[in-house]
Short mmCIF file of C-alpha atoms in Angstrom, two decimals:
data_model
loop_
_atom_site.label_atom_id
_atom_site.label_comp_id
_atom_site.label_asym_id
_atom_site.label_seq_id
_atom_site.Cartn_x
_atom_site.Cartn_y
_atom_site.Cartn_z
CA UNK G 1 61.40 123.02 112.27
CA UNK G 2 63.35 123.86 109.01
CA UNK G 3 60.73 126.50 107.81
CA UNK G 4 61.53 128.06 111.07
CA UNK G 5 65.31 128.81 110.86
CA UNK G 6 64.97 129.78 106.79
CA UNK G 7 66.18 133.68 106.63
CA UNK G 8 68.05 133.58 110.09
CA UNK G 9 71.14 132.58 109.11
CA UNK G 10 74.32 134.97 107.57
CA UNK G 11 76.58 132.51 104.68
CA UNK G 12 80.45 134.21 104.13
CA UNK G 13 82.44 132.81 101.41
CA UNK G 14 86.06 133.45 101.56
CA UNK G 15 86.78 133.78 97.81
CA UNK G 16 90.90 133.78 98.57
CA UNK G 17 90.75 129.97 100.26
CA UNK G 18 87.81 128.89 98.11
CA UNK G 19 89.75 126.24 95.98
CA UNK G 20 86.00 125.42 93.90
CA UNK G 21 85.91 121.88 94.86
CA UNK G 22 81.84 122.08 94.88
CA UNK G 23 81.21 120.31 97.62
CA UNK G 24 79.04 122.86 99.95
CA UNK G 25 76.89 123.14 96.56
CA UNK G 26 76.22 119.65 95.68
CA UNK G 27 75.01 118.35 99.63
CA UNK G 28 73.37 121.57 100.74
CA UNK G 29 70.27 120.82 101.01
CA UNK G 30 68.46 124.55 100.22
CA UNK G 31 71.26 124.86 96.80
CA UNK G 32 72.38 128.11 98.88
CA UNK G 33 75.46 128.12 96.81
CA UNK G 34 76.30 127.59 93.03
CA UNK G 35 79.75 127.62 91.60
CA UNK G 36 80.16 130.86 89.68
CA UNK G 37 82.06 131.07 86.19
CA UNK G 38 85.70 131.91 88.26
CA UNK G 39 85.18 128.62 89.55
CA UNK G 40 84.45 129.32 93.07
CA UNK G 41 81.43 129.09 95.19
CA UNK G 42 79.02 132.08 95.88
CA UNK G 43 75.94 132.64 97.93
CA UNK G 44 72.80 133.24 95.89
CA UNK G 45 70.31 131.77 97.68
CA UNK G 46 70.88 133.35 101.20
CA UNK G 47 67.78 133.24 102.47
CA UNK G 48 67.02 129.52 101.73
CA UNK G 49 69.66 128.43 104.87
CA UNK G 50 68.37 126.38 107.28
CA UNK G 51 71.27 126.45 109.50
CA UNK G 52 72.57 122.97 109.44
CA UNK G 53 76.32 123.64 109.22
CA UNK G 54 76.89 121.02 106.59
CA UNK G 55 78.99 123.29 103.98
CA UNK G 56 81.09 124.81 106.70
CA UNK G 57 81.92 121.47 108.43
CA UNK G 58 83.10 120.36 105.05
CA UNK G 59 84.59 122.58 103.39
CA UNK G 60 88.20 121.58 103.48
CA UNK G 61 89.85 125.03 103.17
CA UNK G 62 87.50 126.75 105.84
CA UNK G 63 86.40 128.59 103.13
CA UNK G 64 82.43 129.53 104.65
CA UNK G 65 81.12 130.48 107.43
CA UNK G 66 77.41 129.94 108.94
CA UNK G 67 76.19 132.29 111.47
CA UNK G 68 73.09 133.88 112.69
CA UNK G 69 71.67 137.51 111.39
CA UNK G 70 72.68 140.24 113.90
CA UNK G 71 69.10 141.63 113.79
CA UNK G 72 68.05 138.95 115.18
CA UNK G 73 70.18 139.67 118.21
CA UNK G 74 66.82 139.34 120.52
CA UNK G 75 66.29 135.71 119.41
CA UNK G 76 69.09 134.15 120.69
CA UNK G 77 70.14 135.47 123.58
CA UNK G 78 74.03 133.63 122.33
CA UNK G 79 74.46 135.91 119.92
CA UNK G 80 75.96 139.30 121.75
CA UNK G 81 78.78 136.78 122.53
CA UNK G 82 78.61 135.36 118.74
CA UNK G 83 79.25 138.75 118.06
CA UNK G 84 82.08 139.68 120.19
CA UNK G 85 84.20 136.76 119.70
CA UNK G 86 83.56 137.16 115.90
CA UNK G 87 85.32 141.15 115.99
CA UNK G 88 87.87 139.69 118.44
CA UNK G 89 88.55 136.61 115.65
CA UNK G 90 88.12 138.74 112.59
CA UNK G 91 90.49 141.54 113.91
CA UNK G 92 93.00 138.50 114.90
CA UNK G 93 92.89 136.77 111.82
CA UNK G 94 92.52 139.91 109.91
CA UNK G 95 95.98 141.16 110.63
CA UNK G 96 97.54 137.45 110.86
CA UNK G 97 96.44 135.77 107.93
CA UNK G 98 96.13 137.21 103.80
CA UNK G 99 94.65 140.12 103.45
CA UNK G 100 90.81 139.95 102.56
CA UNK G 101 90.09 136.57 103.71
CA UNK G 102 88.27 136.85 107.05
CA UNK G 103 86.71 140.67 106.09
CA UNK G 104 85.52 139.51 102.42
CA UNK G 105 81.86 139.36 102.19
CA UNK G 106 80.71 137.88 99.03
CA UNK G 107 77.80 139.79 97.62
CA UNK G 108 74.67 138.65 95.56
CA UNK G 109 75.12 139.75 92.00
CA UNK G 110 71.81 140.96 90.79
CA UNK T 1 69.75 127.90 116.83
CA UNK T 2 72.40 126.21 117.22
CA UNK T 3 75.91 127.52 117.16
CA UNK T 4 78.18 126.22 114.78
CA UNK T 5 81.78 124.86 115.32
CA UNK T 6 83.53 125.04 112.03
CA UNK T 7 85.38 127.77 110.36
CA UNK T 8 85.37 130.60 113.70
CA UNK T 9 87.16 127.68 115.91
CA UNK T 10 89.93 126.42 113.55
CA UNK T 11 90.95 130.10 113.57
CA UNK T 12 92.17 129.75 116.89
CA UNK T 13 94.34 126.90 116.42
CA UNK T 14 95.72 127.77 112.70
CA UNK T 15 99.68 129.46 112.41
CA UNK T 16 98.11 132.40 110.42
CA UNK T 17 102.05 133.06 109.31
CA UNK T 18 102.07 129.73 106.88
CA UNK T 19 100.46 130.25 103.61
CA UNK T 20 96.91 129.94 103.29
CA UNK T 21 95.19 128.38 102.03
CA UNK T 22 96.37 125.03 102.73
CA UNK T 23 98.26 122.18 100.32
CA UNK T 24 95.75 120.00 100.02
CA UNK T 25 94.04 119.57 96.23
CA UNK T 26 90.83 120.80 95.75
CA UNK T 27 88.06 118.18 97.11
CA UNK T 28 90.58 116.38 99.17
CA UNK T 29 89.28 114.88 102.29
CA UNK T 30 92.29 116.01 104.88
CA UNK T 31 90.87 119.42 105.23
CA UNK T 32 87.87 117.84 106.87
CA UNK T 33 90.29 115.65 109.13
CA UNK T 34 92.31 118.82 110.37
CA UNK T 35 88.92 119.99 111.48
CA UNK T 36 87.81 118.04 113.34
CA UNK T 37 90.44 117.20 114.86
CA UNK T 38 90.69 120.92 115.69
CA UNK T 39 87.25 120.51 116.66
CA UNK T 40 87.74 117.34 119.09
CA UNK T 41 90.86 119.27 120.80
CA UNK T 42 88.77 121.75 121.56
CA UNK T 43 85.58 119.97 122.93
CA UNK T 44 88.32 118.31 125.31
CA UNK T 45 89.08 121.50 126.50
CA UNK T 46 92.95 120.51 126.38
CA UNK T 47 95.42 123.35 126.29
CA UNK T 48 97.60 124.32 123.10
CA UNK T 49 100.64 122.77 124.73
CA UNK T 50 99.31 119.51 126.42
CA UNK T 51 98.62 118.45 122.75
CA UNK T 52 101.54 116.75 120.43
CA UNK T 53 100.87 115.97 116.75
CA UNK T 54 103.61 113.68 115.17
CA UNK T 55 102.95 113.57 111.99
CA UNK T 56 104.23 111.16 109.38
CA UNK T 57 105.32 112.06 105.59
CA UNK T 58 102.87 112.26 102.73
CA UNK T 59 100.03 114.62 101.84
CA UNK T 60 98.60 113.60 105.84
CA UNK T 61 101.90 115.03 107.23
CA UNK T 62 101.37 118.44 106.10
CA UNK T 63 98.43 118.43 108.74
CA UNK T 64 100.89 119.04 111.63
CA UNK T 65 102.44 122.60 109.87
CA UNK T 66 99.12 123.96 109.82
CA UNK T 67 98.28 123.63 113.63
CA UNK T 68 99.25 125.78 116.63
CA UNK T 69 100.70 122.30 118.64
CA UNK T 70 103.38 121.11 120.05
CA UNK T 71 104.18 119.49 116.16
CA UNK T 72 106.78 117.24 114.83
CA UNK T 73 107.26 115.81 111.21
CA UNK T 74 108.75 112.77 111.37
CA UNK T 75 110.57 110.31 108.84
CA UNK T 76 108.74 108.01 106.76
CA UNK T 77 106.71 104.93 108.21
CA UNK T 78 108.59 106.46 111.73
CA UNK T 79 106.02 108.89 112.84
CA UNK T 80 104.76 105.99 115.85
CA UNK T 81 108.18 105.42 116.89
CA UNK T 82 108.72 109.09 117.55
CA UNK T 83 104.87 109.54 119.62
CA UNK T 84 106.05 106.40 121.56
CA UNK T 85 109.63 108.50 122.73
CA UNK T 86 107.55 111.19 123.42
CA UNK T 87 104.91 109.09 125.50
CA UNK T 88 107.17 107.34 127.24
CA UNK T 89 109.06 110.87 128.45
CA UNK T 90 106.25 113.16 128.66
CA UNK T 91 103.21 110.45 129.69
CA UNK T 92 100.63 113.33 130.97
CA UNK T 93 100.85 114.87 127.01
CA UNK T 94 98.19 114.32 124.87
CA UNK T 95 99.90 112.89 121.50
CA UNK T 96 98.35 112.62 118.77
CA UNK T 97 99.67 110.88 115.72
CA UNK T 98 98.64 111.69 111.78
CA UNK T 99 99.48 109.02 109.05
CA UNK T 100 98.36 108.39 105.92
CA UNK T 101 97.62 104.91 104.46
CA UNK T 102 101.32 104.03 103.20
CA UNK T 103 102.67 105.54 106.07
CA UNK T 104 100.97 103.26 108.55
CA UNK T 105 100.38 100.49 106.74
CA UNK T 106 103.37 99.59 104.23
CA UNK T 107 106.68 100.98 105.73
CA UNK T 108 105.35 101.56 109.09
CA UNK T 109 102.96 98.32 109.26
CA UNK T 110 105.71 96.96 112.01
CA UNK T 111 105.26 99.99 114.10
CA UNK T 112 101.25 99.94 113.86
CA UNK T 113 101.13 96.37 114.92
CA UNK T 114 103.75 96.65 117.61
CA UNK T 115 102.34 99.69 119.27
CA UNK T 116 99.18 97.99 119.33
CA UNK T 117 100.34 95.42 121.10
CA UNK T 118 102.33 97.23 123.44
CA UNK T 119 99.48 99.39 123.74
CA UNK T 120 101.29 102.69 123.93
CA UNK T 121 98.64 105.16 125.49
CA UNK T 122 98.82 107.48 121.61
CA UNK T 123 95.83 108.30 119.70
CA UNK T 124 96.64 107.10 115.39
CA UNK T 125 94.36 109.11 113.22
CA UNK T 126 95.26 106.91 109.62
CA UNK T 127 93.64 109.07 106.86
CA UNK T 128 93.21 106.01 103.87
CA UNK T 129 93.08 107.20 100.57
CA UNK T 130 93.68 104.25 98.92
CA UNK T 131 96.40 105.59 97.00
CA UNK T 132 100.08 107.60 97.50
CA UNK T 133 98.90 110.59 96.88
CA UNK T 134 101.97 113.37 96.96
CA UNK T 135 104.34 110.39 95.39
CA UNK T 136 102.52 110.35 92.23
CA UNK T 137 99.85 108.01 92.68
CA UNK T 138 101.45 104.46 93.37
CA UNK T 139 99.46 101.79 94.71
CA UNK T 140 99.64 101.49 98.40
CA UNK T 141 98.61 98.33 100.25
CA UNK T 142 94.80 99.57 100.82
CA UNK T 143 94.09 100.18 97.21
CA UNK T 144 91.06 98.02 96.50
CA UNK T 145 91.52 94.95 94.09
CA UNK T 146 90.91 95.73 90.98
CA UNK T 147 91.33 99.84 90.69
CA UNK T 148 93.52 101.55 88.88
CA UNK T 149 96.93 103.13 90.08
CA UNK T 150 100.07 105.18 88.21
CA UNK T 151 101.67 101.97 89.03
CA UNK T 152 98.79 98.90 88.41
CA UNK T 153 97.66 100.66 84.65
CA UNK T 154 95.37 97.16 84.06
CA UNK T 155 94.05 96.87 87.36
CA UNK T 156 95.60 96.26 90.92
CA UNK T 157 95.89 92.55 91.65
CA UNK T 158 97.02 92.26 95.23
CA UNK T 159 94.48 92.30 97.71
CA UNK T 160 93.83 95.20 100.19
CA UNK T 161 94.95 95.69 103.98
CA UNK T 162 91.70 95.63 106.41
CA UNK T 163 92.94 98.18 108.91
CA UNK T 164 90.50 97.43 111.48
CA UNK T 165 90.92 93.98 111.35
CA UNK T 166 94.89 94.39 111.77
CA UNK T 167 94.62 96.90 114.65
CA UNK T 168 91.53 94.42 116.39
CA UNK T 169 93.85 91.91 116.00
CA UNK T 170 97.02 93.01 117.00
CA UNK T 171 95.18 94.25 120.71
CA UNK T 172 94.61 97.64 120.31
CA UNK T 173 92.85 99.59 123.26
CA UNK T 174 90.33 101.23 120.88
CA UNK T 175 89.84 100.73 116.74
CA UNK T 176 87.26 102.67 114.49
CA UNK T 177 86.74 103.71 111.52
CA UNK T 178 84.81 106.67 109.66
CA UNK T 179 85.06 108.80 106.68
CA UNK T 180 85.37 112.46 105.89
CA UNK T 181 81.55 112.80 105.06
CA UNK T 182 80.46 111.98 108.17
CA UNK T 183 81.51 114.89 110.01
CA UNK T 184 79.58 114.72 113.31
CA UNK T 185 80.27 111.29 113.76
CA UNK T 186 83.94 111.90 113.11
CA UNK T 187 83.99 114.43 115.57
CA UNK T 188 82.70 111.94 118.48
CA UNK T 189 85.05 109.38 117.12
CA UNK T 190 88.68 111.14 117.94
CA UNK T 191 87.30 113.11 120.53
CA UNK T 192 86.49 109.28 122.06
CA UNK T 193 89.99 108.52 120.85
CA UNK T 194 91.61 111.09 122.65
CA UNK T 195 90.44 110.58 125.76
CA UNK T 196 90.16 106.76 126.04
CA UNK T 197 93.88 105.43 127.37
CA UNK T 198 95.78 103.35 125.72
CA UNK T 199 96.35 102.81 121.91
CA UNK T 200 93.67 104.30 119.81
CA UNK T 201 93.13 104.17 116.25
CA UNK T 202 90.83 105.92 114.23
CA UNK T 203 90.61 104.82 110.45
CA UNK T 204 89.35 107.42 108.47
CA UNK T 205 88.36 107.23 104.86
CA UNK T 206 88.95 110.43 102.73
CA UNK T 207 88.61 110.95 98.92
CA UNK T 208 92.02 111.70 96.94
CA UNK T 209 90.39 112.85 93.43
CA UNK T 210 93.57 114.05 91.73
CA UNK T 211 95.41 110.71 92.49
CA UNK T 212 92.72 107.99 92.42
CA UNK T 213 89.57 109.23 91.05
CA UNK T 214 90.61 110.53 88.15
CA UNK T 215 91.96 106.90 87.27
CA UNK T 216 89.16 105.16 88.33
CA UNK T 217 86.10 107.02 86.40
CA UNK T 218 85.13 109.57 89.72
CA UNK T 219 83.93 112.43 87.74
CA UNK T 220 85.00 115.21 90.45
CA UNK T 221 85.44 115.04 94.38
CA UNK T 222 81.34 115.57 94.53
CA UNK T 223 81.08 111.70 93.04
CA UNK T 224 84.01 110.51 95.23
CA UNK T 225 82.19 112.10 98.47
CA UNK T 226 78.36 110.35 96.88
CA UNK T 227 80.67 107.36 96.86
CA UNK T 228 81.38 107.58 100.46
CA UNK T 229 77.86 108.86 101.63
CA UNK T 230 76.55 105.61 99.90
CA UNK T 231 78.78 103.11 100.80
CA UNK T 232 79.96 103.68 104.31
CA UNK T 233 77.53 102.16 106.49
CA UNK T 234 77.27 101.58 110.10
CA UNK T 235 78.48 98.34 111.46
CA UNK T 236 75.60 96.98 112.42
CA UNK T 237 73.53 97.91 108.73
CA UNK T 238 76.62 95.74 107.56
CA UNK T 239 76.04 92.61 109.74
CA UNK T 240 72.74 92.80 108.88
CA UNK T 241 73.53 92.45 104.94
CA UNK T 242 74.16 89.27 103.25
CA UNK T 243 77.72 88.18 101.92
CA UNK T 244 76.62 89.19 98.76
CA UNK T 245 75.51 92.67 99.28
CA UNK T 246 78.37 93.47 101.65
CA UNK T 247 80.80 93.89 97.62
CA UNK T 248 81.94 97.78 98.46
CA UNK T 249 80.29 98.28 101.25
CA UNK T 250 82.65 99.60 104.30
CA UNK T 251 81.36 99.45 107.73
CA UNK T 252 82.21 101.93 110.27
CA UNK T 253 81.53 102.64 113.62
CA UNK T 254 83.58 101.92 116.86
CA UNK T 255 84.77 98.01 116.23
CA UNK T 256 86.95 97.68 119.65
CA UNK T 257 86.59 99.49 123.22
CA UNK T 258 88.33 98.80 126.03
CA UNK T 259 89.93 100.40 128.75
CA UNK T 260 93.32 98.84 129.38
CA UNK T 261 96.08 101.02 130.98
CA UNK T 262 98.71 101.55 128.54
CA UNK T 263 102.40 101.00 128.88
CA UNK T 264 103.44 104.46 130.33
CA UNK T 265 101.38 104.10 133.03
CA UNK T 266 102.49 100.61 133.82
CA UNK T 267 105.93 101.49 133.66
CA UNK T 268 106.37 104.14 136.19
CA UNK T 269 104.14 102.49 138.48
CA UNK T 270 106.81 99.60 138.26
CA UNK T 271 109.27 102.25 138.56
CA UNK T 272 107.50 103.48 141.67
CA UNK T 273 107.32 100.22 143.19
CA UNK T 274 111.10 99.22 142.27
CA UNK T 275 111.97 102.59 144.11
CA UNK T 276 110.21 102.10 147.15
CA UNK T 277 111.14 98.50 146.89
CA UNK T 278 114.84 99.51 147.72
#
């Protein structure tokens, strides 16, 4: 079941409303995240996700977000909608809220 | 795969024109709380302005700024007083009232107990940290015997308020309790709480690492958030235990469920009768 869903799933970290508290990287259960050196958590292991929601239903500054890969669009049939309400969201929140926290996109440093 | 609800939904329902991110420390539990509550609003399908927070004062009563509701901070230990006004005037809104521990339980313990009993039809969300957190770290009356406060330096002596047993006790429509790592279960929890009539109260245990756990040997919020995965145990894994093994254990679950009408909708059916009556 799990071995199925590894690779399918997008992680964003919002660096701006990450306050490092290091709770999505103790409980998840793939170690997607690790806290980096500025004290605030980053996405290195993206493909380990298995899609169980854990570190964005407990992150206490809605700091991450979970969602499906938009190549695999075919998949899951849910996803065109995903996709619109996500631009109709971002573009909301974009111009609402500070700058750079719902367009950020945390990258792997290699 | 599944969809998830988190960080896309709160989005709706956030004022994008307060400062972000929020007050709350880092590894506090009341982040958690606002979403899902955010996340039980929604499942309701209940429009933005059906739904009244009252909030109290504290660290919990900075929940209400951060929500697109119908909001109102209140005075200390007052925030039930207020949701019964508004109850009693607007009875098809949805209020929803946020305390913390001290706010229910110490100067508002009167209130809790009497709207119990009077079995107002509000929802009580009582986030219990054990401690007053934004005060400076006093002990409040659910700080366990025996842990350390700013204000009991060798150990607290007093015993600690049960607030399930007080809310069973004093009649209330429907009492549980849960904690801030167990999110889902949360989630069914005020979403129950919500929509069941009458008084509801929903207990909810949530870490406060900069107040109590650095006093009490919690390393960071990760061993404060262990603490609760370990000891929070279903209600009936609790009965099972003996009296010995029960020391720190906290059972949660839904203790009381019943489906009373509450006192808004008894009163203007009296008020309908009287009228007619004439």
């Amino acid at each position: 079941m799990s071995v199925k869903r590894k690779g399918k799933s997008k992680v964003t970290i919002f660096p701006d409303w990450c306050k490092g508290c290091g709770i999505c990287a103790a409980f998840c259960p793939s170690k997607v995240m690790e806290l980096s050196e500025q004290g605030k958590a980053v996405v290195v292991r993206e493909e380990e996700c298995v899609h169980c929601g854990f570190c964005e239903l407990h992150c206490p500054d809605f700091a991450i977000m979970v969602q499906p890969k938009e190549d695999k669009e075919e998949i899951n049939p849910k996803l065109s909608t995903n996709k619109s309400l996500d631009n109709k969201e971002q573009s909301s929140s974009a111009t609402e809220s500070s700058s750079g926290t719902s367009s950020s996109q945390v990258k792997e440093d290699n | 795969m599944n969809e998830i609800q988190g960080t896309q939904l709160i989005h709706k329902y956030l004022r994008h024109n307060k400062k972000f991110p929020h007050v709350f420390c880092p590894g506090c539990g009341h982040g958690i709380v606002l979403g899902s509550l955010v996340r039980s609003i929604d499942a309701l399908g209940l429009a933005k302005d059906d739904v009244c927070i009252v909030a109290g004062i504290g660290c919990s009563g900075r929940l209400a700024v951060y929500v697109d509701f119908n909001t109102v901070h209140t005075t200390h230990g007052r925030a039930l007083t207020f949701a019964t006004g508004i109850k009693m005037a607007r009875p098809e809104m949805n209020v929803i009232v946020v305390m913390g521990d001290g706010d229910s339980m110490a100067i508002g313990g009167n209130h809790l107990i009497h709207a119990a009993r009077r079995n107002i039809g509000v929802t009580a969300l009582i986030l219990n940290n054990n401690i007053y957190g934004m005060t400076g770290g006093q002990c409040s009356p659910t700080t366990p015997s025996g842990s350390f406060s700013m204000t009991s330096p060798y150990g607290q002596m007093e015993q600690s308020f049960d607030c399930v047993e007080l809310c069973r006790a004093a009649k209330a429509n429907y009492v549980a309790r849960g904690s801030v790592f167990h999110v889902n279960e949360l989630d069914k929890m005020v979403t129950e709480a919500i929509s069941n009539p009458g008084f509801g109260v929903v207990e909810i245990m949530t870490p406060c690492f900069t107040q109590f756990g650095r006093k009490n040997k919690y390393k960071s919020p990760v061993e404060m958030f262990n603490y609760l995965k370990k000891n929070v145990i279903s209600q009936e894994r609790y009965n099972d235990l003996s009296e010995s093994d029960r020391d720190g254990k906290i059972p949660s679950g839904v203790f009381v469920k019943k489906s009373e009408p509450g006192i808004e909708e008894k009163y203007y059916a009296m008020a309908r009768q009287v009228q007619e009556g004439i």
